[in-house]
Each structure stands twice: as C-alpha cells, then as structure tokens.
XYZ file of C-alpha atoms in Angstrom:
724
model
C 9.971 -4.735 -13.314
C 12.942 -2.510 -12.514
C 12.534 1.251 -12.790
C 15.577 2.930 -14.362
C 16.261 5.455 -11.606
C 18.391 8.477 -12.356
C 19.841 9.129 -8.918
C 23.137 9.463 -10.743
C 24.441 8.326 -14.106
C 26.274 5.310 -12.678
C 23.008 3.918 -11.345
C 21.254 4.593 -14.628
C 23.726 2.683 -16.814
C 23.903 -0.174 -14.281
C 20.205 -0.901 -14.803
C 20.902 -1.758 -18.452
C 23.774 -4.136 -17.612
C 21.863 -6.003 -14.920
C 21.118 -9.742 -14.919
C 18.611 -11.071 -12.347
C 18.344 -14.795 -11.685
C 14.684 -14.543 -10.662
C 12.713 -13.785 -7.498
C 11.955 -17.504 -7.024
C 15.591 -18.219 -6.149
C 15.621 -15.555 -3.427
C 13.368 -17.800 -1.310
C 15.624 -20.862 -1.525
C 17.606 -21.860 1.555
C 20.502 -23.268 -0.487
C 23.399 -21.028 -1.526
C 24.227 -23.004 -4.676
C 22.262 -20.682 -6.969
C 24.166 -17.674 -5.639
C 27.652 -18.985 -6.370
C 29.767 -17.587 -9.195
C 30.488 -20.452 -11.591
C 33.746 -20.661 -13.604
C 32.007 -20.431 -17.001
C 30.769 -16.930 -16.099
C 34.365 -15.623 -16.171
C 34.419 -12.483 -18.302
C 30.639 -12.463 -18.721
C 29.363 -11.712 -15.193
C 31.255 -9.380 -12.888
C 32.520 -11.169 -9.738
C 32.390 -7.921 -7.721
C 29.291 -6.019 -8.786
C 26.521 -7.758 -6.843
C 24.594 -6.426 -3.813
C 25.188 -7.587 -0.267
C 22.132 -9.011 1.472
C 19.233 -11.048 0.104
C 19.885 -10.425 -3.647
C 23.590 -11.353 -3.336
C 24.607 -13.600 -6.216
C 21.146 -13.410 -7.789
C 21.391 -9.836 -9.044
C 24.522 -9.705 -11.204
C 25.927 -7.297 -13.765
C 27.583 -7.927 -17.111
C 31.325 -7.450 -17.447
C 32.081 -4.255 -19.332
C 33.328 -6.031 -22.488
C 30.487 -8.565 -22.573
C 28.058 -8.086 -25.445
C 24.641 -9.562 -26.205
C 23.900 -10.911 -29.689
C 20.801 -9.025 -30.828
C 20.236 -10.851 -34.126
C 21.083 -14.134 -35.821
C 24.096 -14.160 -38.137
C 24.282 -15.554 -41.666
C 25.500 -19.173 -41.574
C 24.679 -20.287 -45.137
C 28.321 -21.107 -45.844
C 28.811 -23.390 -42.817
C 27.249 -26.681 -44.122
C 29.323 -26.575 -47.313
C 32.533 -25.770 -45.446
C 32.240 -28.627 -42.972
C 31.442 -31.064 -45.794
C 34.709 -30.082 -47.448
C 36.488 -30.611 -44.119
C 35.344 -34.245 -43.873
C 31.962 -34.290 -42.130
C 29.721 -37.147 -43.311
C 25.995 -37.711 -42.923
C 26.339 -41.311 -41.664
C 27.715 -41.858 -38.137
C 30.087 -44.632 -37.106
C 28.957 -47.453 -34.824
C 30.803 -46.254 -31.690
C 31.013 -42.892 -29.920
C 34.819 -43.162 -29.817
C 34.939 -43.169 -33.617
C 32.193 -40.661 -34.338
C 30.897 -37.437 -32.747
C 28.075 -35.144 -33.810
C 28.465 -31.768 -35.562
C 25.556 -29.396 -34.841
C 24.562 -25.855 -35.774
C 21.898 -24.193 -33.595
C 20.593 -27.616 -32.513
C 20.430 -28.998 -36.076
C 22.618 -32.025 -36.872
C 24.857 -31.310 -39.868
C 26.769 -34.589 -39.815
C 29.313 -36.763 -38.028
C 33.081 -37.078 -37.883
C 35.831 -38.546 -35.725
C 36.879 -36.706 -32.523
C 40.249 -35.849 -34.079
C 38.524 -34.403 -37.137
C 36.120 -32.422 -34.928
C 39.033 -30.702 -33.187
C 40.687 -29.831 -36.510
C 37.397 -28.604 -38.008
C 36.769 -26.413 -34.944
C 40.273 -24.906 -35.125
C 39.974 -24.339 -38.889
C 36.574 -22.650 -38.604
C 37.907 -20.449 -35.810
C 40.897 -19.434 -37.917
C 38.620 -18.485 -40.819
C 36.240 -16.726 -38.426
C 38.981 -14.503 -36.967
C 40.540 -14.000 -40.394
C 37.159 -12.953 -41.797
C 37.257 -15.329 -44.777
C 35.137 -18.179 -46.240
C 31.919 -16.524 -45.016
C 32.303 -17.621 -41.368
C 30.609 -14.893 -39.237
C 32.681 -13.239 -36.491
C 29.948 -13.799 -33.862
C 29.689 -17.565 -34.485
C 30.263 -19.621 -31.332
C 32.296 -22.779 -31.983
C 32.453 -25.192 -29.056
C 34.429 -28.423 -29.320
C 33.590 -30.866 -26.492
C 36.215 -33.645 -26.156
C 35.530 -37.169 -24.907
C 35.469 -37.419 -21.106
C 34.162 -39.618 -18.317
C 31.407 -37.145 -17.503
C 30.046 -33.722 -18.339
C 28.929 -32.536 -21.766
C 28.208 -34.980 -24.584
C 31.218 -34.896 -26.969
C 30.882 -33.166 -30.319
C 31.293 -29.941 -32.248
C 28.521 -27.454 -31.442
C 28.015 -24.119 -33.192
C 25.609 -21.322 -32.257
C 24.605 -18.270 -34.274
C 21.225 -17.162 -32.927
C 20.346 -14.038 -30.950
C 20.261 -13.627 -27.138
C 23.768 -15.047 -26.620
C 26.573 -13.501 -24.610
C 29.991 -13.141 -26.185
C 33.172 -11.260 -25.368
C 36.446 -10.357 -27.119
C 39.784 -12.097 -26.462
C 43.013 -12.082 -28.482
C 43.480 -15.067 -30.828
C 47.208 -15.853 -30.626
C 47.815 -17.427 -34.087
C 46.599 -14.242 -35.822
C 47.041 -11.692 -32.989
C 43.487 -10.536 -33.718
C 40.203 -10.194 -31.840
C 38.075 -13.313 -31.424
C 34.600 -13.440 -29.885
C 34.033 -16.355 -27.508
C 30.829 -17.458 -25.780
C 30.088 -19.077 -22.413
C 29.489 -22.522 -23.974
C 32.898 -22.855 -25.635
C 34.989 -20.979 -23.042
C 35.339 -23.804 -20.423
C 36.976 -26.039 -23.080
C 39.460 -23.408 -24.301
C 42.890 -22.425 -23.005
C 42.791 -18.653 -22.451
C 45.674 -17.001 -20.596
C 44.905 -14.038 -18.328
C 48.117 -12.132 -19.082
C 50.959 -12.404 -21.606
C 53.443 -14.015 -19.133
C 50.904 -16.768 -18.393
C 50.769 -17.987 -22.011
C 51.716 -21.692 -22.193
C 53.432 -22.498 -25.480
C 51.610 -25.185 -27.444
C 48.546 -25.042 -25.188
C 47.205 -21.479 -24.942
C 45.203 -20.365 -27.966
C 43.946 -17.058 -26.610
C 44.941 -14.360 -24.139
C 42.886 -11.652 -22.434
C 43.247 -8.147 -23.819
C 43.228 -6.859 -20.245
C 42.702 -8.580 -16.867
C 40.114 -5.922 -15.966
C 37.783 -7.240 -18.684
C 36.197 -9.493 -16.059
C 34.868 -6.452 -14.147
C 31.735 -4.391 -14.778
C 31.745 -0.704 -15.676
C 31.277 0.325 -12.035
C 33.734 -2.195 -10.603
C 36.367 -0.805 -12.970
C 35.916 2.678 -11.495
C 37.224 1.572 -8.079
C 40.865 2.695 -8.043
C 43.447 0.009 -7.263
C 40.688 -2.439 -6.353
C 43.200 -5.320 -6.368
C 44.677 -3.859 -3.145
C 41.339 -3.982 -1.299
C 39.507 -6.658 0.610
C 36.809 -8.102 -1.672
C 33.682 -7.015 0.313
C 34.850 -3.381 0.250
C 34.849 -3.404 -3.548
C 31.310 -4.810 -3.441
C 30.222 -2.041 -1.051
C 31.656 0.619 -3.360
C 29.652 -0.746 -6.299
C 26.509 -0.169 -4.220
C 27.520 3.207 -2.795
C 28.646 4.507 -6.176
C 25.019 4.102 -7.271
C 23.729 5.967 -4.192
C 25.976 8.957 -4.718
C 24.592 12.450 -5.001
C 26.124 13.064 -8.420
C 24.946 14.264 -11.816
C 21.881 12.355 -13.042
C 22.083 13.591 -16.622
C 22.777 16.503 -18.927
C 19.042 17.135 -19.481
C 18.367 17.690 -15.776
C 16.992 21.173 -16.454
C 14.203 19.787 -18.635
C 13.250 16.753 -16.540
C 10.327 16.626 -14.111
C 11.245 13.712 -11.842
C 9.449 13.573 -8.513
C 12.822 13.834 -6.797
C 16.319 14.208 -8.198
C 19.724 14.923 -6.692
C 22.602 16.985 -8.009
C 26.091 17.628 -6.704
C 26.814 21.258 -7.545
C 30.583 21.134 -7.019
C 31.490 17.915 -8.839
C 35.074 17.422 -9.982
C 36.970 15.012 -12.174
C 38.997 12.574 -10.052
C 42.763 12.997 -10.128
C 43.109 9.212 -9.823
C 41.029 7.396 -12.429
C 41.213 4.476 -14.863
C 41.291 5.001 -18.655
C 37.748 3.585 -18.817
C 36.567 6.697 -16.967
C 37.430 8.770 -20.048
C 36.311 6.055 -22.474
C 32.775 6.150 -21.092
C 32.734 9.960 -20.857
C 32.036 9.968 -17.128
C 33.525 13.458 -16.788
C 30.166 14.685 -18.080
C 28.566 13.204 -14.954
C 30.894 13.966 -12.007
C 30.163 11.944 -8.898
C 32.317 13.469 -6.174
C 35.042 15.884 -5.112
C 38.798 15.610 -4.637
C 39.475 16.119 -0.938
C 42.694 16.584 0.986
C 42.403 13.800 3.590
C 44.507 13.427 6.739
C 44.522 10.134 8.637
C 44.723 11.259 12.253
C 42.869 10.799 15.519
C 42.140 14.480 16.161
C 39.536 15.376 18.816
C 36.939 12.779 19.743
C 34.652 13.625 16.842
C 36.244 11.116 14.455
C 35.356 7.940 16.348
C 33.447 5.085 14.718
C 33.672 6.055 11.050
C 32.811 9.676 11.704
C 34.701 12.278 9.704
C 35.529 15.887 10.489
C 35.050 18.368 7.650
C 37.019 21.591 7.448
C 34.467 24.379 7.856
C 36.263 26.526 5.284
C 36.127 23.693 2.738
C 32.411 23.399 3.489
C 31.946 27.130 2.922
C 33.865 26.903 -0.362
C 31.312 24.343 -1.557
C 32.720 20.944 -0.604
C 29.919 18.405 -1.069
C 27.276 21.083 -1.706
C 24.254 19.570 -3.406
C 20.706 20.308 -4.422
C 17.501 18.307 -4.305
C 14.916 19.041 -6.986
C 11.289 18.140 -6.311
C 8.311 18.459 -8.633
C 4.875 19.357 -7.278
C 1.820 19.032 -9.506
C -1.449 20.912 -9.047
C -4.339 19.421 -11.025
C -7.597 21.368 -10.905
C -9.491 18.496 -12.547
C -8.557 16.177 -9.671
C -9.862 18.800 -7.260
C -13.213 18.373 -9.014
C -13.247 14.726 -7.988
C -12.180 13.026 -11.204
C -10.382 13.270 -14.536
C -11.672 15.683 -17.131
C -13.285 14.430 -20.280
C -13.108 15.731 -23.820
C -13.983 19.386 -23.231
C -16.897 21.044 -21.481
C -15.910 19.786 -18.030
C -13.769 22.705 -16.842
C -14.893 23.820 -13.391
C -11.826 25.711 -12.144
C -9.257 28.097 -13.572
C -5.955 29.380 -12.228
C -5.886 33.007 -11.119
C -7.754 35.332 -8.780
C -11.550 35.440 -8.927
C -12.553 38.461 -11.082
C -14.122 41.133 -8.897
C -13.395 39.140 -5.747
C -11.353 40.036 -2.690
C -7.577 39.915 -3.264
C -5.518 40.368 -0.109
C -2.191 42.198 -0.123
C -0.410 39.199 1.434
C -1.532 37.051 -1.519
C -0.118 39.549 -4.006
C 3.179 39.559 -2.110
C 3.991 36.092 -3.465
C 1.610 35.598 -6.419
C 1.747 37.304 -9.808
C -1.268 38.578 -11.754
C -1.883 35.101 -13.168
C -2.319 33.695 -9.649
C 0.951 31.725 -9.771
C 3.976 32.149 -7.545
C 6.902 34.014 -9.047
C 9.955 32.014 -10.172
C 12.810 32.407 -7.685
C 10.580 32.938 -4.651
C 11.471 31.241 -1.386
C 8.615 29.186 0.061
C 8.122 27.601 3.460
C 5.385 25.461 4.975
C 1.987 27.143 4.666
C 3.010 29.629 1.947
C 0.626 30.177 -0.977
C 1.963 28.883 -4.304
C -1.108 29.199 -6.558
C -4.649 30.599 -6.631
C -7.710 29.342 -8.483
C -11.420 30.068 -8.743
C -14.521 28.126 -9.760
C -16.102 28.820 -13.152
C -19.107 27.798 -15.223
C -19.358 27.956 -18.992
C -21.763 30.575 -20.337
C -23.928 28.776 -22.935
C -24.403 31.972 -24.971
C -20.894 33.425 -25.173
C -19.027 30.166 -24.554
C -16.779 31.884 -22.010
C -15.945 30.689 -18.502
C -17.508 32.939 -15.847
C -16.906 33.114 -12.101
C -20.082 33.791 -10.126
C -19.121 33.608 -6.438
C -16.026 35.885 -6.389
C -14.148 33.464 -4.095
C -10.443 32.731 -4.614
C -9.173 29.289 -3.561
C -5.558 29.008 -2.400
C -3.066 26.147 -2.890
C -0.382 25.988 -0.209
C 3.089 24.479 0.108
C 2.852 21.610 2.617
C 6.470 20.424 2.989
C 8.437 21.193 6.150
C 11.629 22.192 4.321
C 12.166 25.602 2.756
C 12.573 25.628 -1.022
C 12.980 27.948 -3.994
C 10.707 27.956 -7.032
C 12.940 26.894 -9.919
C 10.434 26.606 -12.739
C 6.692 26.597 -13.435
C 5.222 24.694 -16.373
C 1.616 25.037 -17.532
C 0.614 21.630 -18.866
C -1.868 21.003 -21.661
C -4.643 18.432 -21.798
C -4.467 14.768 -22.747
C -6.630 15.436 -25.796
C -4.530 18.317 -27.072
C -7.574 20.570 -27.390
C -7.920 24.288 -26.730
C -9.159 23.902 -23.146
C -7.827 26.336 -20.522
C -4.830 25.215 -18.460
C -5.891 22.771 -15.770
C -2.545 21.462 -14.525
C 0.648 23.030 -13.192
C 4.073 21.510 -12.668
C 6.116 23.466 -10.130
C 9.792 22.532 -9.830
C 11.275 23.306 -6.427
C 14.963 23.640 -5.609
C 16.097 22.679 -2.108
C 19.747 23.530 -1.354
C 21.462 20.857 0.744
C 24.809 21.837 2.165
C 26.462 19.068 4.222
C 25.274 19.028 7.833
C 26.215 16.872 10.799
C 24.975 13.351 10.135
C 25.156 13.403 6.319
C 26.809 10.366 4.768
C 30.041 10.390 2.757
C 32.214 7.669 1.276
C 35.516 7.201 -0.491
C 35.655 4.904 -3.527
C 36.819 1.994 -1.353
C 33.710 1.284 0.724
C 34.975 3.505 3.568
C 31.692 5.177 4.437
C 31.169 7.578 7.320
C 29.068 10.484 8.508
C 30.028 14.097 9.011
C 30.427 14.472 12.768
C 31.552 18.083 12.974
C 32.385 21.076 10.804
C 35.618 22.140 12.457
C 36.799 25.785 12.222
C 39.777 26.134 9.898
C 41.805 28.009 12.512
C 41.714 24.953 14.792
C 42.506 22.372 12.097
C 45.992 20.841 12.014
C 48.232 22.195 9.257
C 51.336 20.970 7.479
C 54.679 22.732 7.023
C 53.491 24.049 3.654
C 50.388 25.491 5.312
C 47.950 22.987 3.838
C 44.966 22.126 6.007
C 43.037 18.911 5.335
C 39.473 19.117 4.025
C 38.596 15.842 5.748
C 39.978 14.086 8.826
C 39.357 10.359 9.259
C 40.367 8.005 12.042
C 43.286 5.595 11.486
C 41.263 2.813 13.134
C 39.127 2.648 9.960
C 41.879 0.737 8.122
C 43.355 -2.252 10.021
C 40.287 -4.506 10.025
C 38.952 -3.392 6.626
C 42.258 -3.653 4.801
C 41.400 -1.008 2.183
C 45.007 -0.556 1.083
C 43.741 0.823 -2.229
C 42.726 4.000 -0.397
C 46.307 4.472 0.824
C 47.589 4.017 -2.718
C 44.956 6.434 -4.059
C 46.023 8.987 -1.451
C 49.656 8.686 -2.608
C 48.693 8.785 -6.283
C 46.330 11.729 -5.835
C 48.946 13.728 -3.966
C 51.573 13.048 -6.639
C 49.078 13.821 -9.403
C 48.184 17.188 -7.869
C 51.837 18.148 -7.402
C 52.770 17.287 -11.004
C 49.458 18.293 -12.594
C 48.744 14.908 -14.158
C 45.919 12.398 -13.910
C 47.043 9.091 -12.415
C 46.082 5.724 -13.874
C 44.305 3.602 -11.252
C 43.774 0.451 -13.336
C 43.794 -2.684 -11.134
C 46.402 -5.476 -11.593
C 48.902 -2.951 -12.933
C 51.506 -3.330 -10.202
C 53.125 -6.668 -9.400
C 54.841 -7.522 -6.129
C 57.111 -10.192 -7.588
C 58.732 -8.279 -10.424
C 58.824 -4.694 -11.554
C 58.033 -1.478 -9.718
C 55.523 -1.565 -6.860
C 52.830 1.067 -6.362
C 54.680 2.596 -3.405
C 57.876 2.942 -5.443
C 56.102 4.350 -8.488
C 54.211 7.092 -6.650
C 56.866 7.542 -3.952
C 59.434 8.619 -6.552
C 56.958 11.172 -7.921
C 56.404 12.608 -4.432
C 60.145 12.699 -3.771
C 60.768 14.632 -7.006
C 58.203 17.210 -5.844
C 60.008 17.613 -2.513
C 57.600 15.612 -0.365
C 58.050 12.560 1.816
C 58.481 9.314 -0.135
C 55.724 7.555 1.834
C 53.216 10.424 1.910
C 53.753 11.346 5.572
C 54.053 14.952 6.690
C 54.838 16.654 9.998
C 51.756 18.556 11.114
C 51.097 21.194 13.736
C 48.158 21.534 16.094
C 45.757 24.264 15.059
C 44.982 24.951 18.726
C 48.442 25.139 20.348
C 50.681 25.476 17.289
C 52.950 22.693 18.538
C 54.195 19.975 16.221
C 52.253 16.748 16.582
C 54.151 13.780 17.980
C 53.898 11.667 14.810
C 54.058 12.274 11.084
C 50.574 12.285 9.552
C 49.600 10.449 6.384
C 47.939 13.045 4.148
C 46.958 12.911 0.496
C 44.192 13.514 -2.027
C 41.241 11.105 -2.093
C 38.098 11.354 -4.222
C 35.112 11.574 -1.854
C 31.477 10.919 -2.704
C 28.501 12.459 -0.959
C 25.736 9.885 -0.648
C 22.037 10.646 -0.936
C 21.352 9.570 2.670
C 20.854 12.900 4.445
C 19.651 13.834 7.913
C 17.036 16.227 6.535
C 15.316 13.293 4.825
C 15.518 10.911 7.771
C 15.278 12.771 11.084
C 12.205 11.885 13.126
C 11.085 13.873 16.148
C 7.790 14.070 18.014
C 6.374 15.581 21.188
C 2.653 14.873 20.904
C 0.709 13.691 17.920
C -1.659 11.058 16.561
C -2.027 7.788 18.466
C -3.593 4.420 17.650
C -7.162 4.172 18.908
C -6.725 0.622 20.196
C -3.719 0.964 22.504
C -3.184 4.699 22.812
C 0.425 4.326 21.637
C 1.908 6.718 19.050
C 1.451 5.673 15.435
C 4.492 4.730 13.360
C 5.734 6.484 10.258
C 7.827 9.603 9.772
C 5.446 11.130 7.246
C 2.483 10.862 9.633
C 4.296 12.417 12.590
C 4.743 9.077 14.324
C 7.232 7.958 16.926
C 10.155 5.544 17.112
C 9.840 2.530 19.394
C 12.160 1.910 22.305
C 12.895 -1.729 21.594
C 13.912 -4.717 23.670
C 17.622 -3.957 23.448
C 17.155 -0.311 24.409
C 15.151 -1.495 27.406
C 18.045 -3.772 28.397
C 20.488 -0.867 28.174
C 18.330 1.363 30.368
C 18.017 -1.412 32.965
C 21.771 -2.030 32.873
C 22.415 1.653 33.563
C 19.944 1.639 36.451
C 17.867 4.461 34.975
C 14.476 3.239 36.179
C 12.706 6.586 35.915
C 13.989 7.086 32.370
C 12.694 3.628 31.502
C 9.276 4.549 32.913
C 9.363 7.838 31.037
C 10.092 6.166 27.683
C 7.772 3.200 28.010
C 4.797 4.885 29.680
C 4.857 8.641 30.238
C 5.861 9.476 26.658
C 3.971 6.602 25.078
C 0.508 5.564 26.298
C 0.170 7.103 29.758
C -3.364 6.636 31.113
C -5.132 6.945 34.459
C -7.355 4.000 35.297
C -9.619 3.005 38.176
C -8.731 -0.264 39.905
C -10.204 -2.171 42.841
C -7.842 -2.738 45.742
C -9.782 -5.809 46.811
C -9.890 -7.894 43.632
C -7.052 -6.101 41.789
C -8.983 -5.747 38.533
C -9.374 -2.891 36.067
C -12.387 -4.488 34.452
C -14.803 -4.510 37.400
C -14.551 -0.795 38.307
C -17.471 1.261 36.987
C -18.981 4.711 37.614
C -22.328 4.963 39.393
C -25.425 6.751 38.076
C -28.037 8.928 39.712
C -31.754 8.214 39.950
C -32.290 9.568 36.429
C -29.735 7.197 34.891
C -27.106 9.915 34.316
C -23.488 9.198 35.190
C -22.237 11.048 38.243
C -18.914 12.882 38.356
C -16.013 10.429 38.160
C -14.294 10.613 41.538
C -13.563 8.236 44.398
C -17.066 8.602 45.870
C -18.794 7.789 42.564
C -16.745 4.770 41.299
C -17.434 1.271 42.620
C -16.191 -2.274 42.012
C -18.968 -4.459 40.631
C -17.208 -7.697 41.628
C -16.684 -6.723 45.296
C -20.197 -5.320 45.779
C -23.403 -7.151 46.722
C -26.983 -6.588 45.653
C -28.964 -4.301 47.927
C -31.793 -5.975 49.884
C -33.696 -2.744 50.498
C -32.922 -2.520 54.228
C -29.735 -0.489 53.714
C -29.524 3.244 54.085
C -29.952 5.152 50.885
C -26.502 6.738 51.166
C -24.855 3.284 51.146
C -26.459 2.049 47.923
C -25.533 2.822 44.323
C -27.042 2.099 40.922
C -25.271 0.560 37.922
C -27.367 2.200 35.184
C -29.705 -0.764 34.603
C -31.898 -0.152 37.628
C -30.047 -2.595 39.891
C -28.870 -1.375 43.281
C -25.713 -2.520 45.026
C -23.890 -2.082 48.319
C -20.110 -1.967 48.914
C -17.246 -2.118 46.405
C -15.998 1.310 47.399
C -12.330 0.315 47.873
C -11.172 1.706 44.497
C -8.362 4.039 43.529
C -6.734 5.622 40.473
C -3.396 4.348 39.149
C -1.205 5.417 36.209
C -0.744 2.561 33.739
C 0.276 2.066 30.108
C -2.790 1.890 27.883
C -1.548 -1.309 26.269
C -1.643 -3.043 29.689
C -5.377 -2.447 29.921
C -5.741 -3.721 26.364
C -3.836 -6.887 27.324
C -6.113 -7.328 30.352
C -9.198 -7.195 28.126
C -7.708 -9.592 25.544
C -6.819 -12.167 28.205
C -10.238 -11.819 29.843
C -11.836 -12.624 26.481
C -9.886 -15.910 26.521
C -10.896 -16.696 30.091
C -7.615 -15.648 31.719
C -7.952 -13.367 34.733
C -5.226 -10.891 35.702
C -4.960 -9.618 39.271
C -2.829 -6.586 40.122
C -1.323 -5.940 43.535
C -1.361 -2.192 44.198
C -0.434 -2.189 47.852
C 2.187 0.502 48.552
C-alpha cells in the first residue's frame, strides 16, 4: 500500500503514475529485473526511478502513456478479417499458415504475407476511423524468425493495457500503439530519422518517453543521467504547494512555500498541466564564484537581504487533536458516556494566567503564539443528572491541556468535531491547526532543478556581497567546483536562458532535445544573441566587484537566473542535542532516538579519526565520560570487578561503602575463629572471612562491566591490570 502524500503537488500526481514491480524482486541478487527493456520505450520513463534499493523496480509511466480502462467493441473484426482472406482451416506447415487471434481467441489462419497485409489494412481503417475498427485496438504482426515470439497476427482489445499515441505516416494522424506490437514496428524518433519505405510511424515529440516530472527538468539532455534521476526525487521532496484546498485540510503535517514563483525557464508541459497553480520554488540570481570559505562542499551562501525579502520562506502546518473520550480510557458509545466537557469548571477556581490565553469557552484564541508548556485548552469532569438530563460538574476542578512541542507555533484554526454517530452529544473532540513559520536557517537544504543540492551555509550581509556593474547582487552564491565532476551543463544553459528571459520579459522554452550540435543553432548561440541584444555579455559572464574592498574581482563571474527549490529537510526537524537524559538500564548508555531525548553514537570511524588526531582525552570524554561513566570497586590482587563486595555489620546491615568496608571474596579466606575481631568481616550470610582488603575504586564504562558479567556467564574470566 502506498499512501498518496501531499508534500507537494508533484509528489501527489507521481503516486498515480507509479508502477511497482513487486517487493519480492527487491530481495533478488540479480540486476536483470531492474533493467529497462526496449519494449518499455514510451511506456515507462527511463529517468524517473529512485536511486537505491527500489531502483528499476519502482517506475513511472511516460506522460503520454494511457491505461485502457474498459474493453472496446470488436464485433466487426471477425467479419472484416474473413473478407480479407482469413480461413478457418490451417495449412500443413507453419511457413504457409499463421494464426490470427483476438484476445486469445483463434479467429482463423492465413499465410504470413496475408497476415502482414491484413495487419496494415486494419491499422489503416483503425486510424481512419472506418469499418468499425476501434482506435484502441492493438494489432501486432509477428513475422517468422529463428526465435522469439510465435509468428501470427495478434489483436488485443481488453482493459488494463498500456497504449500511447504516435503519428501514422500514411494518414498523418494519431495512432495508438501498445507494448506488444511496438517491438515489431518501425517508429522514427524525429522527422529527419524517417526511412522512406520502412518507417510507418514517427514520434510526435522525443520527450514523450519521459514522465511528467522528468519533463520538468530544463534542458535535461545536457545533464549527466544520474543528475536527472536525482532531480525527479528531489522535486517530490520540495517544500512547495500541496494543493489549493490547503486551508481546509487537516493533515498531521504539511509544508507550504509562501513565496513561490513561476519559473522563467520552463517547458510547455508546465503550462499544459497547470503547475503554476502549485509553485515549487523561486527564481534566484545565482553567481558561480568561490567567495569566502562558506561555499565549500556543496554549501551555498544566501544573500541576507534576499532572505529578508522572503526568499525560500515556508510554513509547516501541524494538526493536534484533543479527544476527551480517549482521556476517559476508551472510545465513546452511542450517547450517555460523556464524562468530560471543554471549558472551565462552573464555580471552580479560574486563574488569571489561564484567562490570558484561553477564551470563555476554555479554548485558546486563534492567532495566539504558543510555546512548550502553554495551555491550549481546558476541560472539566461531568456527570449526567438523571432528572434534568443536563451534564453537571461536582468537583469544581479544571483540567488543563498543554502544548508539548519544543518549537513555537501560532494557532491557525480550531475545529470542534462532532461524534461518529452524528447525535446531539456535546463536543468531545478538538482539532487545533498550528502554523510554524520556517524561514531558511543555516543547514537547510536547497536544490536547483538539475540535482545540484546543497545546504545554506551562511546568510551573508548584502553590503559584503559581490555586485556587478549594474549593481545587481546575487541571491545565491555557489562554488564552481560543483560542476566539473557532475557535468550538469543544463544548469549553465538554464542560467543563460533565465537571464535572457528576465531581460526581455519572456518565458523561455526548456524542452529537451530542442537544440542540435550538428546542424542549426546551438543553445549558447540562441540565448547568447538574446543577452547581447540586451547589452550583456554573450556568454553570461559579468565583471564583479568585491563587496568588502570595492575592487574588481580578477575574473569575470558567471551569473544568471536559476529556479531554486527549498527541500523539506530542515535543521529544526533533525537537530539532536543532549546533555543528560534517559539511559538504558542494562548498560547505562544513553538511549537512542531524537524524540525520546536520546544521544548519537560515536561510531568506529569517528573513533579512528580521534585516534589519528591524537586526541586521547577527547576520545575518553566521548566514549566514557559523556556516555556510561561509572565508578566500580576492583580487586588489585585478582583484577576482577565481580568478586568485590561490601561487608555487613553484626545485624546484617550493609556498612558504608568505602575502602575499609569493601572486600574481595576471591582473595579472602574463611576465618578460623582465632583471628582478632577487627580483622574479620561478614558477607551477609553469616560467614566470616579474613583478608581481601586490597581493593580500590576505578572509573570504567558501564558496558565494560556488562561485558565482564556476560563473559563470566559463559565461563570466560577477565582480569584487569590496574597497576599505575
């Protein structure tokens, strides 16, 4: 089961175009099931598949691919093929006779030459729309061959088939083809590739092989293939616009980009699907420059003024439910089971600090700011008066419901929910919608539409940002080292196109496969001429000046307009910090889990780094002092933690735990009765011993003592040397 998440609209529509091979195949060691086979051309997108374990198993339909939802009328087919020469009696040899089938039912037999002619004739009538041949009928002619499919003419008309449109050359009209017939047809990708006398069809557009999301990547034919795959994933993680009905939805958590814009550089499909109603990012002025050290390793510097103007500003909406019936220990039945009501207890104590945030109905006011521990609702216990039928409070005590999240929020909306039965019971459930503003902070994740992801490393003051001769300061600075190994040339082209589009006030077409290197105008020439007409450098470079010294920088800087997406991965949702907190009872180490206030382990590789740097005390601090530091008694003689035990007095009570009252059971001997009383000690069972006083206290990790006990249970003794 896949839940249709509404993180943004791109993710939502992708769920309905998804094809999963099955969880069984994810466990297979072979990669054969993950490969993209030739017959899936135009039906499954070659780009839109996740990286990682579901790669090749979780696919998406190409944007022109359709699914047949019902069977089509094929009553005319048997009569037509009889007129075209199909007989009911086959010939003796396969070379002279092949089968003609419709949806697995044998209609007759004919020669291979006849089968080809019949298939072509039926296709002509199908595209023409005559003789009652349905447009969705799949007609697959399989010729004789040394291997592969059994030869014949196979037709399919039932539901649950994939089909897609291509141009039928004899009539210059749309023809629907299916995955069964496609491998045996000659379909040209573009008009120049049509082979006279061989090609019967041509693609309407080369981009028909891509999914809806893969088509949104601008100039994807300029990029390295994995980057286009990454963008398909990151486009679905973007903090965008989940839907137009966001105001009325009560999702547990939803994201919204408040300052969304339409991209300057976009394909025609963007408008065709109406994606302007669900903006997913912001047009940013991006400079490619190594400026300060804060742009290393995919980090990006954001102009503080752009941030203050709203660049990337988003909101998280959370819904909190308060159910009084659940507080009673179970679900309510059909009336008569109401034990609590919202509001202050009549005649009870109402403090002024409660009234500061709560209205007369005991609910927090809409628009109030709440922080951890603030009161958001009040309720009181009631019983139903059998005479009047009214609910009466008898104890005068008001119960408070508090906000438990760490992050401050604003109350956006309060809904009073009715009962499951629809009766006239009093309100027992509240839905409180909270609004949490999320402006970009250091560590938040951003991405262009080319798989170039990075985190905000610094919000740089505008006065210190580099500026161009026209006074333009970039909104975003990224490092030039992000490009050579990733080869995302499409981002360079988008930067050129976006800059030219802004200068001329036009939207630029970013459809892939539009520019050819061999003939015609290249992308650089097309957009370079536009920039030149606007008075800018042909290649998009500009001289820039240091915002700190005012001097011209030693090289021209590549600057343009790129559409940037803010991803939902934010520091405020992921940061984990702890001083002290809950620990596991067994080892004394901190528990794991951010929600429970747990810690993060220093792993094997971190240990290696600390050793390599020679920071021994830091290593001890991480692995013991801040983890499971314990003091334990140990015997110097036998080197064991397990044999040290406290002594007891004559009444069987344990004495104070200090060096004079702890002894080693292993190193001691049983008292004979001739020893002085001061030299003997009792173990709590009435036995007296002498010696074993050479014990001391050492600081050890708690898990070491646990290991000692585990090994002792298996008959393995550990001896520790504690000599200084």
